[in-house]
Tab-separated table of C-alpha atoms in Angstrom:
chain	number	residue	atom	x	y	z
A	175	MET	CA	0.072	-0.316	-0.155
A	176	SER	CA	2.590	3.150	1.215
A	177	GLY	CA	3.439	2.565	-3.424
A	178	LEU	CA	0.744	4.303	-3.731
A	179	ARG	CA	1.403	7.468	-2.034
A	180	THR	CA	3.627	9.330	-3.453
A	181	MET	CA	4.427	12.145	-0.057
A	182	LYS	CA	5.743	11.625	3.128
A	183	TRP	CA	2.475	10.617	5.832
A	184	ASP	CA	1.769	11.050	9.316
A	185	ASP	CA	2.613	8.153	10.523
A	186	THR	CA	-0.887	8.173	13.004
A	187	ALA	CA	-2.580	8.984	10.229
A	188	TRP	CA	-1.525	6.015	7.389
A	189	SER	CA	-2.156	3.444	9.998
A	190	ALA	CA	-5.497	4.797	10.859
A	191	LEU	CA	-6.018	4.908	7.208
A	192	LYS	CA	-5.502	1.073	7.496
A	193	ASP	CA	-7.387	0.605	9.557
A	194	ALA	CA	-10.458	2.531	8.154
A	195	ILE	CA	-10.559	1.171	5.174
A	196	THR	CA	-10.060	-2.920	6.360
A	197	PRO	CA	-14.210	-2.984	7.037
A	198	MET	CA	-14.909	-1.877	3.766
A	199	PRO	CA	-16.391	-4.577	0.978
A	200	PRO	CA	-12.947	-5.686	-1.095
A	201	LEU	CA	-14.527	-4.019	-4.655
A	202	VAL	CA	-15.161	-0.793	-2.788
A	203	ARG	CA	-11.746	-0.935	-0.596
A	204	LYS	CA	-9.525	-0.792	-3.560
A	205	LYS	CA	-10.763	2.125	-6.036
A	206	ALA	CA	-11.470	4.342	-2.032
A	207	LEU	CA	-7.851	3.739	-1.159
A	208	LEU	CA	-6.662	5.988	-4.348
A	209	LYS	CA	-9.245	8.578	-3.684
A	210	ILE	CA	-8.628	8.865	0.217
A	211	ILE	CA	-5.375	8.834	-0.503
A	212	GLU	CA	-5.407	11.277	-3.806
A	213	ALA	CA	-7.830	13.864	-1.795
A	214	SER	CA	-5.871	13.474	1.316
A	215	GLU	CA	-2.244	14.007	-0.320
A	216	GLU	CA	-3.301	17.164	-1.917
A	217	ASN	CA	-4.681	18.571	1.295
A	218	ALA	CA	-2.104	18.199	2.719
A	219	ARG	CA	-0.227	20.761	-0.248
A	220	ASP	CA	-3.010	23.519	-0.502
A	221	ARG	CA	-1.921	23.410	3.434
A	222	THR	CA	1.876	23.464	2.115
A	223	SER	CA	2.405	20.821	4.198
A	224	ARG	CA	5.179	17.920	2.599
A	225	VAL	CA	3.264	16.541	5.855
A	226	VAL	CA	-0.276	14.284	5.666
A	227	GLU	CA	-2.116	14.210	8.914
A	228	GLY	CA	-5.293	13.465	10.460
A	229	GLU	CA	-6.872	16.878	8.866
A	230	ASP	CA	-6.527	15.790	5.831
A	231	LEU	CA	-7.180	12.089	6.284
A	232	VAL	CA	-10.198	13.196	7.978
A	233	LYS	CA	-11.554	15.980	4.894
A	234	ALA	CA	-10.297	13.393	2.268
A	235	ALA	CA	-12.394	10.942	3.665
A	236	LYS	CA	-15.831	12.507	4.374
A	237	GLU	CA	-15.320	13.999	0.788
A	238	LYS	CA	-14.459	10.421	-1.014
A	239	VAL	CA	-14.731	7.147	0.803
A	240	PRO	CA	-18.657	6.319	0.025
A	241	GLU	CA	-21.364	7.324	2.034
A	242	GLY	CA	-22.924	3.746	3.172
A	243	VAL	CA	-19.007	3.455	4.915
A	244	GLN	CA	-17.934	6.217	5.951
A	245	LYS	CA	-19.659	6.530	8.698
A	246	ILE	CA	-17.581	3.984	10.107
A	247	CYS	CA	-14.834	5.362	8.636
A	248	LEU	CA	-14.768	7.594	10.016
A	249	GLN	CA	-14.597	5.799	13.729
A	250	SER	CA	-12.079	4.167	12.329
A	251	LEU	CA	-10.441	7.093	12.407
A	252	ALA	CA	-11.821	8.722	16.120
A	253	GLU	CA	-10.741	5.831	17.611
A	254	HIS	CA	-7.191	6.414	16.298
A	255	GLY	CA	-7.955	10.287	17.766
A	256	ILE	CA	-8.025	11.837	14.513
A	257	VAL	CA	-10.374	13.717	13.885
A	258	ASP	CA	-12.810	16.501	12.742
A	259	GLU	CA	-11.747	20.083	13.676
A	260	SER	CA	-13.130	21.849	11.992
């Protein structure tokens, strides 16, 4: 999975993402993972950061995770201490 990243990720954010996508149905998981990584990295670049952090991941999850699994994904992120602070 790390080959999908083009930026450095905060270790907690990366671990949280891996755990958050695990319960997704296999057909959804890979596509969602790619979209979340791309959006998270774009969010980090928008903040002019070199490192993807939790806030980038939460924003991406809200925008890119399919509705049917979004709540589960966000709950998993919260279990890692990654919450929406907006």
